[in-house]
Structure formats: structure tokens, C-alpha cells
mmCIF file of C-alpha atoms (C1' of nucleotides) in Angstrom:
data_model
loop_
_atom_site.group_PDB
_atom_site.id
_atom_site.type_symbol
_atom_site.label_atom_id
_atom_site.label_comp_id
_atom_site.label_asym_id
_atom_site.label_seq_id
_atom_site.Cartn_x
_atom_site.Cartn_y
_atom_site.Cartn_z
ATOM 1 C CA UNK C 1 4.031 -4.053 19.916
ATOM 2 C CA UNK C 2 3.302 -1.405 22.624
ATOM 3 C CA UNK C 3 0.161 1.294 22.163
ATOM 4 C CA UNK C 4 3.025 3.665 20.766
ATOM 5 C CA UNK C 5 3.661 0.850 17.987
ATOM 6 C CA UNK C 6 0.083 0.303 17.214
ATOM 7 C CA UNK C 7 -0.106 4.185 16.479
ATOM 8 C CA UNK C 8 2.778 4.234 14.495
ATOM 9 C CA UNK C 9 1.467 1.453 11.911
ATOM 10 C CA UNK C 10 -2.021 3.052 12.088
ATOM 11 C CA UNK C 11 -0.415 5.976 11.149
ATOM 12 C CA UNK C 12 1.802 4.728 8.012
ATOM 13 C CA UNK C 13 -1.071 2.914 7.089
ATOM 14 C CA UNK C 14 -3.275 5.678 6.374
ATOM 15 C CA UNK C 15 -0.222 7.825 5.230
ATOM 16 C CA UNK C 16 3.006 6.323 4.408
ATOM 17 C CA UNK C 17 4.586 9.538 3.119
ATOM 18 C CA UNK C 18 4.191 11.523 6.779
ATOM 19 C CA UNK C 19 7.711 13.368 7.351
ATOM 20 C CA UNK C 20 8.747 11.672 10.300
ATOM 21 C CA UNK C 21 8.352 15.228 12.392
ATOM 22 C CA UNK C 22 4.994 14.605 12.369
ATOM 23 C CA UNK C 23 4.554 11.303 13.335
ATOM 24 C CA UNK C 24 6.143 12.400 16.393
ATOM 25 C CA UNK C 25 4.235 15.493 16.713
ATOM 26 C CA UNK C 26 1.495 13.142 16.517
ATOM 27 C CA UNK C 27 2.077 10.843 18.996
ATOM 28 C CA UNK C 28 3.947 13.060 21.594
ATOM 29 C CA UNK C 29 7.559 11.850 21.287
ATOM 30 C CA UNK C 30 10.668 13.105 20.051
ATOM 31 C CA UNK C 31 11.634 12.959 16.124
ATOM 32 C CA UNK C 32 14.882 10.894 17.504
ATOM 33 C CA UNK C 33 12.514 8.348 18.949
ATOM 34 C CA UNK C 34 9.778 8.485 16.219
ATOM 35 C CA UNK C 35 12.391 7.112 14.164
ATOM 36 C CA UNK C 36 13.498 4.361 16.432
ATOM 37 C CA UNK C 37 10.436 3.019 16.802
ATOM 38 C CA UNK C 38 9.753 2.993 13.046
ATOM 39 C CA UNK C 39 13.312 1.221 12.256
ATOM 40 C CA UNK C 40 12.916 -0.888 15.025
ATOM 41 C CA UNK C 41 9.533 -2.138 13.108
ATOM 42 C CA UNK C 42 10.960 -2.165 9.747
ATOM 43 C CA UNK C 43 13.723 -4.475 11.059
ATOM 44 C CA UNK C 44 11.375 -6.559 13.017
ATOM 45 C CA UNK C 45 9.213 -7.374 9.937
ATOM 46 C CA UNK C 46 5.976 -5.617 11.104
ATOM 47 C CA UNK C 47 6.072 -2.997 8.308
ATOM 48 C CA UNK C 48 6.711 -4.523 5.546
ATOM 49 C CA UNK C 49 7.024 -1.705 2.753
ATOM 50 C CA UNK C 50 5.585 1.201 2.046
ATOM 51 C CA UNK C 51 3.521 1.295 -1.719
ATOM 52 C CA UNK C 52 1.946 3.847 -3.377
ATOM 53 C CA UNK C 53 -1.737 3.057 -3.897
ATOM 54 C CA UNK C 54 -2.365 3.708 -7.940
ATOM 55 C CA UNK C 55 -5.965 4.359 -9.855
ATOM 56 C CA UNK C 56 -6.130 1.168 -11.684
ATOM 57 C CA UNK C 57 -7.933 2.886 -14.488
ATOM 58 C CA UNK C 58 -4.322 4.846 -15.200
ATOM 59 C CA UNK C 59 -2.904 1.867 -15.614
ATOM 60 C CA UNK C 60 -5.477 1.023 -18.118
ATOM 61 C CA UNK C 61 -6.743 -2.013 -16.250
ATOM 62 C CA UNK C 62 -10.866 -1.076 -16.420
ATOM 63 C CA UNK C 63 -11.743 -4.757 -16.123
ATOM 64 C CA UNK C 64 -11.533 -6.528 -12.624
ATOM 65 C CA UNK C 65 -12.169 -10.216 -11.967
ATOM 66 C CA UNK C 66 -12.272 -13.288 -9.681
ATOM 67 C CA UNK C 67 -11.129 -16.494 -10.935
ATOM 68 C CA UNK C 68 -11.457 -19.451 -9.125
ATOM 69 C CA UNK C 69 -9.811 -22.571 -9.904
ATOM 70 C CA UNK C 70 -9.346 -26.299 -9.237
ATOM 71 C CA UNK C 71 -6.452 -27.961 -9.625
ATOM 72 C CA UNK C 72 -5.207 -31.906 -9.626
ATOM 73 C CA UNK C 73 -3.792 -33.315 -8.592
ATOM 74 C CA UNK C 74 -3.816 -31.251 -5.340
ATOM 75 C CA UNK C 75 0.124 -31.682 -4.426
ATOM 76 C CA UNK C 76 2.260 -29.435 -3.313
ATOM 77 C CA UNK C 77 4.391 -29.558 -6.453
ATOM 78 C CA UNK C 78 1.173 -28.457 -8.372
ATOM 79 C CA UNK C 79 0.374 -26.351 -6.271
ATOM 80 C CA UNK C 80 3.687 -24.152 -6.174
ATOM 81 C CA UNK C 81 4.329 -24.534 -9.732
ATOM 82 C CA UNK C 82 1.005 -23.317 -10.431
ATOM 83 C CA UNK C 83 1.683 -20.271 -8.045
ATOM 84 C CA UNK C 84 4.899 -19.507 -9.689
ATOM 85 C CA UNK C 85 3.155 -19.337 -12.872
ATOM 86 C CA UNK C 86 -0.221 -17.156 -12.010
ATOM 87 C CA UNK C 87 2.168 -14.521 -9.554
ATOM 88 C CA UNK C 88 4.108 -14.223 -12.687
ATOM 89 C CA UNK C 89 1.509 -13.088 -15.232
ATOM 90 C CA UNK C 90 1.058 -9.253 -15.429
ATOM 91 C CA UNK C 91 -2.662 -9.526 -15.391
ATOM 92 C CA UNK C 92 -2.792 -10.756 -11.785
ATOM 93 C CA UNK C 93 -3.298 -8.789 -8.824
ATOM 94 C CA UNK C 94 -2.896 -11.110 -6.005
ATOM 95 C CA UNK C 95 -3.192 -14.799 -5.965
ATOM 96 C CA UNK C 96 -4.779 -16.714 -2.815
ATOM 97 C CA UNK C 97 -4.438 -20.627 -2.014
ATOM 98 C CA UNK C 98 -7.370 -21.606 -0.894
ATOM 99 C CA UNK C 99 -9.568 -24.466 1.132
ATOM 100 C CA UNK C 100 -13.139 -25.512 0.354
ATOM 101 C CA UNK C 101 -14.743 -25.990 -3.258
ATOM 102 C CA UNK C 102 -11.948 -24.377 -5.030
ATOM 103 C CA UNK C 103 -8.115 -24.400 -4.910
ATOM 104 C CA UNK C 104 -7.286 -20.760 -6.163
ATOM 105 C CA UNK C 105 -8.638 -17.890 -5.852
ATOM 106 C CA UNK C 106 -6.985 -15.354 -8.710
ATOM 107 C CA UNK C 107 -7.537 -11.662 -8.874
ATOM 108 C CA UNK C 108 -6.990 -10.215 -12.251
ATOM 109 C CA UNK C 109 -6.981 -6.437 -14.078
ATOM 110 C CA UNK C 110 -6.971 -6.160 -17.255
ATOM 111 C CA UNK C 111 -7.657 -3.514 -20.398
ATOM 112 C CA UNK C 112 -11.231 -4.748 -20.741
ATOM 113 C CA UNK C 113 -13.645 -7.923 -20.912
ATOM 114 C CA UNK C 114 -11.916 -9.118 -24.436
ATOM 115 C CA UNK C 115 -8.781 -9.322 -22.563
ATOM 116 C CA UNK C 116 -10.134 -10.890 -19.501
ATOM 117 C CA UNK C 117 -11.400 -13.357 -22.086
ATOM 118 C CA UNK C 118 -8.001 -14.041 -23.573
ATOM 119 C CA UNK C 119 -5.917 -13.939 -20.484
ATOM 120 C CA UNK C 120 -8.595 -17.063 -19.552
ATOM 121 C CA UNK C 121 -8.578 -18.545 -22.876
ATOM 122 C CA UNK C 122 -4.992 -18.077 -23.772
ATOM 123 C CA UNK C 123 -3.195 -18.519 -20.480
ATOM 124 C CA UNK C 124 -4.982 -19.938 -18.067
ATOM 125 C CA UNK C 125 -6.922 -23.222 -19.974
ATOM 126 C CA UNK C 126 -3.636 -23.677 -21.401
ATOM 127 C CA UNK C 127 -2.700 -25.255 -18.170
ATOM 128 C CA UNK C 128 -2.901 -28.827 -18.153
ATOM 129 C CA UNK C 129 -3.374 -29.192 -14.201
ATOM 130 C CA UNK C 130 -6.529 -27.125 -14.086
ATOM 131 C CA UNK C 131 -9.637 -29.357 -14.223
ATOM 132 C CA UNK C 132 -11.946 -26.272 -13.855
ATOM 133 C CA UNK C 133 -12.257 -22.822 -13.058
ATOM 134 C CA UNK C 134 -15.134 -20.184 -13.100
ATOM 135 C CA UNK C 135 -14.375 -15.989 -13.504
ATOM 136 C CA UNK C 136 -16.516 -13.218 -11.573
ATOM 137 C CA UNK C 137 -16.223 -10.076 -13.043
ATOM 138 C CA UNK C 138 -16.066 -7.374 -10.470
ATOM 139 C CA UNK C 139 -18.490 -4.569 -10.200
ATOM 140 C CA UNK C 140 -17.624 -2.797 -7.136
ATOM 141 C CA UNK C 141 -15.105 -2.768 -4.460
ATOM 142 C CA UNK C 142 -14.303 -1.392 -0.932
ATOM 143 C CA UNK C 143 -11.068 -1.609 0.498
ATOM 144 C CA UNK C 144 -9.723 -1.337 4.343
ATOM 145 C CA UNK C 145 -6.401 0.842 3.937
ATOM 146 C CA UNK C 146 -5.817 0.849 7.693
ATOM 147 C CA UNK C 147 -6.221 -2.266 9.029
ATOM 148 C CA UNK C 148 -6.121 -2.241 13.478
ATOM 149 C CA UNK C 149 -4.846 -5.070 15.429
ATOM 150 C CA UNK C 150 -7.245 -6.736 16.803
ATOM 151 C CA UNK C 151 -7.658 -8.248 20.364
ATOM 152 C CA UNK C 152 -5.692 -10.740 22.055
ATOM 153 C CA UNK C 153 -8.919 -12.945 23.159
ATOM 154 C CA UNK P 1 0.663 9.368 -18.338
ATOM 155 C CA UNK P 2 4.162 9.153 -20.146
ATOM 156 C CA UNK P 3 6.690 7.184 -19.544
ATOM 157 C CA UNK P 4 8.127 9.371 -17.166
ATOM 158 C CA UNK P 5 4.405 8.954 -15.403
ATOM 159 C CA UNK P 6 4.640 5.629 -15.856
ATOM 160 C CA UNK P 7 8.330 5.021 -14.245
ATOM 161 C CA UNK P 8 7.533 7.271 -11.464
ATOM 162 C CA UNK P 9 4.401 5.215 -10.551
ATOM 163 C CA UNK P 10 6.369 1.946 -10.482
ATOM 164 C CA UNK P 11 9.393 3.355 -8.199
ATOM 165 C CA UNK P 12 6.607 4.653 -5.643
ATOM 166 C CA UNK P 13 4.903 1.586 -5.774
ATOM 167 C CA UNK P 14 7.576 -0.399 -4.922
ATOM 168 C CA UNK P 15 8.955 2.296 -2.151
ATOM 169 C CA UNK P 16 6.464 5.148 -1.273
ATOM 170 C CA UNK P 17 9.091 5.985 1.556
ATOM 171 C CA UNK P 18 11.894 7.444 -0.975
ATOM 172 C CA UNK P 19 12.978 10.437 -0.997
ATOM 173 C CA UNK P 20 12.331 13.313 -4.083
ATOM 174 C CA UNK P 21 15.740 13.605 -4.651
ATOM 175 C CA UNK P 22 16.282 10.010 -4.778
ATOM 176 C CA UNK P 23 13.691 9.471 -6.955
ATOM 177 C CA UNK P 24 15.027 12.289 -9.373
ATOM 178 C CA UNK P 25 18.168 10.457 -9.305
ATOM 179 C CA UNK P 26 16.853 7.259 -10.808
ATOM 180 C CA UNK P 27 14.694 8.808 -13.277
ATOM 181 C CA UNK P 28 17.861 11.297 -14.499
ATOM 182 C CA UNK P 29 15.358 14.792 -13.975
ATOM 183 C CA UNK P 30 15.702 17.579 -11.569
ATOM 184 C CA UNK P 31 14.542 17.338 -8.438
ATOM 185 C CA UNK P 32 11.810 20.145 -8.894
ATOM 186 C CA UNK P 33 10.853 18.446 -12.012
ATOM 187 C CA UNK P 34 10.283 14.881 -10.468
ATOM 188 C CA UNK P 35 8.356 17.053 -7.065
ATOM 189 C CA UNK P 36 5.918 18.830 -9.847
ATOM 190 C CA UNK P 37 5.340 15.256 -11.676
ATOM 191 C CA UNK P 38 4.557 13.433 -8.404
ATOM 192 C CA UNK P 39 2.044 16.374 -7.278
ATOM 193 C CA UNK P 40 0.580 16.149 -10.375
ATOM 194 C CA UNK P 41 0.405 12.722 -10.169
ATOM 195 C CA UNK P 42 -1.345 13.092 -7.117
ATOM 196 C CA UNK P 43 -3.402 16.086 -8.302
ATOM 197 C CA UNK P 44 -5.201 13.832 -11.361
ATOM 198 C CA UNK P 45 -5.944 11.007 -8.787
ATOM 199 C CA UNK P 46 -3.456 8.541 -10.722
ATOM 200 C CA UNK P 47 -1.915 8.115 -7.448
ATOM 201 C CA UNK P 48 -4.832 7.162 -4.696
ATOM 202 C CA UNK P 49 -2.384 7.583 -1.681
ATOM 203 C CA UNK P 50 0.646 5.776 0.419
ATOM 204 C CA UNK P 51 0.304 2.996 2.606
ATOM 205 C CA UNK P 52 2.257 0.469 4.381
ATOM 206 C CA UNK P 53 2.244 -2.579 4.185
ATOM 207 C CA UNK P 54 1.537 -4.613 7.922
ATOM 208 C CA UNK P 55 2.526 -8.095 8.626
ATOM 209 C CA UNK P 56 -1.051 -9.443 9.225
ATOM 210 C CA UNK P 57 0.723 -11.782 12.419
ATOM 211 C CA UNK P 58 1.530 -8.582 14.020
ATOM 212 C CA UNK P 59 -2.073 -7.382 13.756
ATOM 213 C CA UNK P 60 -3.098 -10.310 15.458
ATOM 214 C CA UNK P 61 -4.988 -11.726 12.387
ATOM 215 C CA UNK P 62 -3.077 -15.427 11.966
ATOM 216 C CA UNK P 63 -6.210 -16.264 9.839
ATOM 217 C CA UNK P 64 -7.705 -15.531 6.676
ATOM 218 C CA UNK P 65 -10.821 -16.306 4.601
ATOM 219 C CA UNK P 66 -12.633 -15.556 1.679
ATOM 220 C CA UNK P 67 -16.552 -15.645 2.498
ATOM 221 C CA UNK P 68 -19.007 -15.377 -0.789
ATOM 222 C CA UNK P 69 -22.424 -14.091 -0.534
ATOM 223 C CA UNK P 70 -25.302 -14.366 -2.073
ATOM 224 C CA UNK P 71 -28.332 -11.325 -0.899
ATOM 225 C CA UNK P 72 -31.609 -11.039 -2.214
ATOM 226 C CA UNK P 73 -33.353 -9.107 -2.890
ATOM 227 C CA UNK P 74 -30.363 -7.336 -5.876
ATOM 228 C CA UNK P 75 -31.336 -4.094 -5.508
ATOM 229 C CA UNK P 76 -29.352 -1.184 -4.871
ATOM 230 C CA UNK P 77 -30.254 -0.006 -1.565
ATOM 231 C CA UNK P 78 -29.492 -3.665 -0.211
ATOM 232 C CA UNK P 79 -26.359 -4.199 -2.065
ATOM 233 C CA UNK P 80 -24.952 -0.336 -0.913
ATOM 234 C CA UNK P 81 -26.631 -0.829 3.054
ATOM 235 C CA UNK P 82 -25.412 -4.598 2.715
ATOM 236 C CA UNK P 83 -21.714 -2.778 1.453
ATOM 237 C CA UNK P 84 -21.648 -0.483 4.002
ATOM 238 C CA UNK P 85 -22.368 -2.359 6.902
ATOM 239 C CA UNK P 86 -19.684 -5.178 5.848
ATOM 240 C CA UNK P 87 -16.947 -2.304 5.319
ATOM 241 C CA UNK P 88 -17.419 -1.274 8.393
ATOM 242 C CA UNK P 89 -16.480 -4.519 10.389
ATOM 243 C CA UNK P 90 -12.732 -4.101 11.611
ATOM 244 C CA UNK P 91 -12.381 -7.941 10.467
ATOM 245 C CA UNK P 92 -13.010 -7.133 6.738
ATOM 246 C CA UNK P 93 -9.989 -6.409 4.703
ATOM 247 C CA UNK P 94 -11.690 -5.782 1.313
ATOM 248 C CA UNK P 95 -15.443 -6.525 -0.175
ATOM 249 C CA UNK P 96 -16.393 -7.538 -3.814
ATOM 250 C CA UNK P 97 -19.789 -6.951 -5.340
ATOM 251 C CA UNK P 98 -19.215 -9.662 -7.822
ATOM 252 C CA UNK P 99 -21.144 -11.286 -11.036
ATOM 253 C CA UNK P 100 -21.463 -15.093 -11.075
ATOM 254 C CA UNK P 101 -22.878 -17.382 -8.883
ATOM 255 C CA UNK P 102 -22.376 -15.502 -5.925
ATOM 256 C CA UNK P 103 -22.853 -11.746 -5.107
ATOM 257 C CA UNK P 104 -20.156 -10.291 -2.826
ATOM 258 C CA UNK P 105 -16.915 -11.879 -1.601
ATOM 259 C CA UNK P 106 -15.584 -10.511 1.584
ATOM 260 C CA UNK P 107 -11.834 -11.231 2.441
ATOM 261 C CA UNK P 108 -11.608 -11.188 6.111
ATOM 262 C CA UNK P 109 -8.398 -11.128 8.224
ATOM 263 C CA UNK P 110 -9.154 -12.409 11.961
ATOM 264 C CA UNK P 111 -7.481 -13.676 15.167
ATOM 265 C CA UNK P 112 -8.243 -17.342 14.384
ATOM 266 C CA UNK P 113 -10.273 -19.928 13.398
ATOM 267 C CA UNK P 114 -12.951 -19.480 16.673
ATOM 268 C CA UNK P 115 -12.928 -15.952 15.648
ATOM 269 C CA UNK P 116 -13.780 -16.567 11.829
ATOM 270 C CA UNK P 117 -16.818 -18.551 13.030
ATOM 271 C CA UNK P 118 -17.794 -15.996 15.357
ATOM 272 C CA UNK P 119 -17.441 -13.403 12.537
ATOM 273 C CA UNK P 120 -19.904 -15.594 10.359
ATOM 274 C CA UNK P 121 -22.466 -16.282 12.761
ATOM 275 C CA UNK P 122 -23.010 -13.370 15.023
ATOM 276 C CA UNK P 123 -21.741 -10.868 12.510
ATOM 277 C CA UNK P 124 -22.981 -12.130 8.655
ATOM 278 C CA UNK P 125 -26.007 -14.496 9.425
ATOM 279 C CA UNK P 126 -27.349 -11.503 11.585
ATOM 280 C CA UNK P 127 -28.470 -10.174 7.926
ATOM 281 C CA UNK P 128 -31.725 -11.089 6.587
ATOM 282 C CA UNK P 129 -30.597 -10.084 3.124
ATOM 283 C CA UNK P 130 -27.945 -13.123 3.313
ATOM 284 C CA UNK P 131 -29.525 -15.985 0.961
ATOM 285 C CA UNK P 132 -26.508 -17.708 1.581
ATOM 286 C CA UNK P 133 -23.281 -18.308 2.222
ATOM 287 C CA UNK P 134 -20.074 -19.701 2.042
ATOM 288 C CA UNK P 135 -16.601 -19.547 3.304
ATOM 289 C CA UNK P 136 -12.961 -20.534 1.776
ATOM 290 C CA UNK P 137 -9.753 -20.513 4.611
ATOM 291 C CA UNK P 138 -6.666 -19.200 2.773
ATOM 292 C CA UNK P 139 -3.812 -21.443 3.446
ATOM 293 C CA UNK P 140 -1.394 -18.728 0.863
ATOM 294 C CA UNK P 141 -1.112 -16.047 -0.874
ATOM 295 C CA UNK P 142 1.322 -13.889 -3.508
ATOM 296 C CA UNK P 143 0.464 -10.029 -4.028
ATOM 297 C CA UNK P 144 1.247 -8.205 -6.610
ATOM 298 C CA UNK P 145 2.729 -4.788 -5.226
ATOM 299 C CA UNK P 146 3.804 -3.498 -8.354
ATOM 300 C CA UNK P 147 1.584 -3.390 -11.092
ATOM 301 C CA UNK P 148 2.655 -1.942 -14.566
ATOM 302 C CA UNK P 149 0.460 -0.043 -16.825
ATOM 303 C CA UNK P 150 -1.362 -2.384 -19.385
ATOM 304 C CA UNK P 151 -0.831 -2.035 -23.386
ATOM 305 C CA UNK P 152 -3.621 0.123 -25.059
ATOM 306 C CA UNK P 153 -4.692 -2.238 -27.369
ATOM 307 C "C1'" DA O 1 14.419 3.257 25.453
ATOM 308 C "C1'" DT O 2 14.227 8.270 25.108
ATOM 309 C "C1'" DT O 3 15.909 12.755 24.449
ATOM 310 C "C1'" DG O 4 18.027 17.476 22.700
ATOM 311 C "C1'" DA O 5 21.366 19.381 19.943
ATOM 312 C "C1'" DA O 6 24.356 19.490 15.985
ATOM 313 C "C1'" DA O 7 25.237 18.432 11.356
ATOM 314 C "C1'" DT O 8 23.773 16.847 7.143
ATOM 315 C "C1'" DC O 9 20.367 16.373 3.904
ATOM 316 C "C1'" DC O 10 16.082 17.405 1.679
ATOM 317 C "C1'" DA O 11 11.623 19.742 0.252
ATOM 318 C "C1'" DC O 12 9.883 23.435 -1.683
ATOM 319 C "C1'" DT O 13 9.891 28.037 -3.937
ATOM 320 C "C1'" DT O 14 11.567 31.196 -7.016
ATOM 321 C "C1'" DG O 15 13.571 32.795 -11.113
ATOM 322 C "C1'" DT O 16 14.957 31.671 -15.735
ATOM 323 C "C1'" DA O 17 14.807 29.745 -20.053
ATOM 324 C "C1'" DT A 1 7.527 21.958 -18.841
ATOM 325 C "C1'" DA A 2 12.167 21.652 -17.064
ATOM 326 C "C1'" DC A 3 16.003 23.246 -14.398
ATOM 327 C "C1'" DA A 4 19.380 25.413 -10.806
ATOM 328 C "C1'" DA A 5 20.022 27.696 -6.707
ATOM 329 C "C1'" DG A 6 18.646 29.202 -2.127
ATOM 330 C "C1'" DT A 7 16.316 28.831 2.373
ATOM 331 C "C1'" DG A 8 13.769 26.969 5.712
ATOM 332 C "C1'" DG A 9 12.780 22.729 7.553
ATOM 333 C "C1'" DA A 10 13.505 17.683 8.144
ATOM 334 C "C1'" DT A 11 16.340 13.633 8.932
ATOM 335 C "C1'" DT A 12 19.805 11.531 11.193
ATOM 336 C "C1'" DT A 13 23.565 10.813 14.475
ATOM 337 C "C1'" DC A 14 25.244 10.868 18.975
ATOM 338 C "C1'" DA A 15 26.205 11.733 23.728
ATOM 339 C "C1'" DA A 16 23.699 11.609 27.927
ATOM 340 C "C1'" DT A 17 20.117 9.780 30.783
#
DNA sequence: ATTGAAATCCACTTGTA
DNA sequence: TACAAGTGGATTTCAAT
């Protein structure tokens, strides 16, 4: 992870789709060695795909929410099973394990608030190894597209 | 938004990197057809843009947190000053103006855990808006890369 | 590791239906 | 709106450094 390598993922984050020419244009090399550098980084696990970022209002998900959630008990069986089941569910956006008050933090998108309300009723409580959990709709959001590495110290 | 739309969307979400023609292939449609529905795509805003995806080791960011907020007074001006000046810090990854209990939840990626309680003392408590607050480690997580378009009803 | 050149492949436009 | 064909440009390989 030289300088050149730091500009090449800064690059792709902001726009995966660049032709390849003009990564290189950007950062002064050859084409040939643009696309060394970004295989070499693809095989090294640094990139680790390239997604299109979609309006979540096409895909008719206008409702946005939190939910966090405690679960017991707290072993790692639970806690995988319970994984497997919440990254499986179409309604949820990401899924985070979590220390302090809660266990699981769950983002979810769905049609509107009656479905947020279902997804929680229906699939969620349904689960007997949640002893509580507590939903925050979401009324804004800013997002960090190009993330930089950060300092060694 | 056909199904056309619709497959399209899910073959550049998992793969922004692919070519047209490979694209085409896998939908069974010209090449100039699938190029015109992408730009379109791109043209209505249905697709936001193309980003990798960075292994958050690489960027030096081995920890993670969740940090929920609470500001007072609610108003406007403090919650879009108080959502500006928290997207602006390279450690934040994503902020939530949330309803609940809390008011925003910040996801922060940074070097470690020294760093995360730098981030919350010299960085948050700085803010005399900041009622309170309140941070969760994230020990996992499972994302979602591919999200399909929700039922209409 | 980086490059330039050659060959292959692709994006993009045009013309047609 | 979809397609086929053509051209200019891009990707990729490879020999050399």
C-alpha cells in the first residue's frame, strides 16, 4: 500500500466505472501498469468489489430504520444463527454485532412504515432468542463514498 | 423500472466493473440497447454512482463503532450545522438523523480503540449541542450489497 | 515493478426498422 | 425502443528493462 495504491482506491472509490486509461492518465503511469496495480489489489483483498450505488426509492424501499436488539443467551451459537437469519431477510441492509446496551444493530428498507411494522411484528418478534429490541426510523442520512486511509499513529 | 431495469440494477450491483457487452450478454439484448438502458438508468438518478468496495484493514481502520447522539436544542440549523460538521470528519463512515431515544447515530471507522476515544472526546464532546452520548464497538458485521427492488404492495 | 507496442476487444454512434 | 454494423478507442498481453 504505496501513495500510488492509496490513489488508486481513492480513485475507484469515488468512480468505479473509470476506463482504466484514465486512471493512469490520472496518476501519471502507464495503462500496462495502471492495471497491475489494480489486479495486484483485487488479488490482495484490498478492493473488494466494485457495486453500483442504487436510489433506494427505485427500489421502492421509502422507509429506513434502525433496529436494535438484545439477544440471550449471548453465545456464539445465538449469535450466528441469529446473523444467518437477519442477513437473509430482504428487508435488511446491513447487519452489525455489536458491544454495549444492545447486541444488534439492524438496518432495514422497506416499502413504507406498515411494512417496517410487519417486518418487526412478523419476523423479527417471532424469534424466540430476542428478549428486546427498539426501531429508529431514519430521517436523514449522509454517507462517506470515499473513505482515505488513515494514519499509521 | 421494468424488469429489464430491474435485472440490470442487480448485475451492476453485484459487479459495477463489467463490461456493456457482457452485461448485454446476460440479459439476451444488444449491446446498444443494454448502453442506452444503463445511461438512462443513470440519467433518472436510479443509479447514484459506482464505488468500490475497500477492505477497512487496508485503510488502517481495524476498529469500528456506532456512537448515538442526542443534541438539543432539535432545530434545524443545529441538526444540519451538527450534520455537516460530523460528515466532514475523515473517521465518519455514515451519519443517521434518527427518531427514538436518540438523535443521530454516527458509524465511525478508526485506527483503534485509543483512536475511537480520541475521536469522542476531542472531536464529539467539543460540541455544545451534544446532550449526550453513547458509543457501541462493532465486533461484526454482514452487508447487504445487493438489494432487490421491494413488491408494490 | 514498469513500460511501449501489438493485438484483441469494447464503447459508442449511426442508420434502420 | 431495439438492433446491427462500423470506427475509434480501450484493454490486455508480452518482451524488454
Amino acid at each position: 500500500m504505496d501513495e500510488l495504491d492509496s490513489a488508486l482506491v481513492q480513485l475507484l472509490q469515488r468512480d468505479a466505472r473509470q476506463t482504466n486509461r484514465e486512471l493512469a492518465r490520472q496518476l501519471g503511469i502507464a495503462p500496462s501498469t495502471c492495471l497491475e496495480r489494480v489486479r495486484s489489489l483485487e488479488r490482495r483483498g484490498v478492493i473488494r468489489g466494485y457495486h453500483a450505488e442504487i436510489d433506494t426509492a427505485a427500489l421502492n424501499r421509502g422507509v429506513q430504520a434502525f433496529v436494535a436488539v438484545q439477544i440471550r443467551p449471548l453465545s456464539r451459537t445465538v449469535i450466528d444463527s441469529f446473523t444467518e437469519f437477519v442477513a437473509g431477510l430482504p428487508q435488511v441492509v446491513s447487519a452489525f454485532v455489536v458491544a454495549g446496551g444492545d447486541d444488534f444493530l439492524i438496518h432495514v428498507a422497506v416499502q413504507d412504515l406498515d411494512h417496517l411494522h410487519a417486518f418487526l411484528v412478523d419476523r423479527l418478534s417471532r424469534r424466540r432468542e430476542i428478549i428486546s429490541y427498539r426501531s429508529s426510523v431514519i430521517y436523514q442520512q449522509a454517507h462517506n463514498t470515499v473513505l482515505a486511509a488513515l494514519d499509521e499513529p
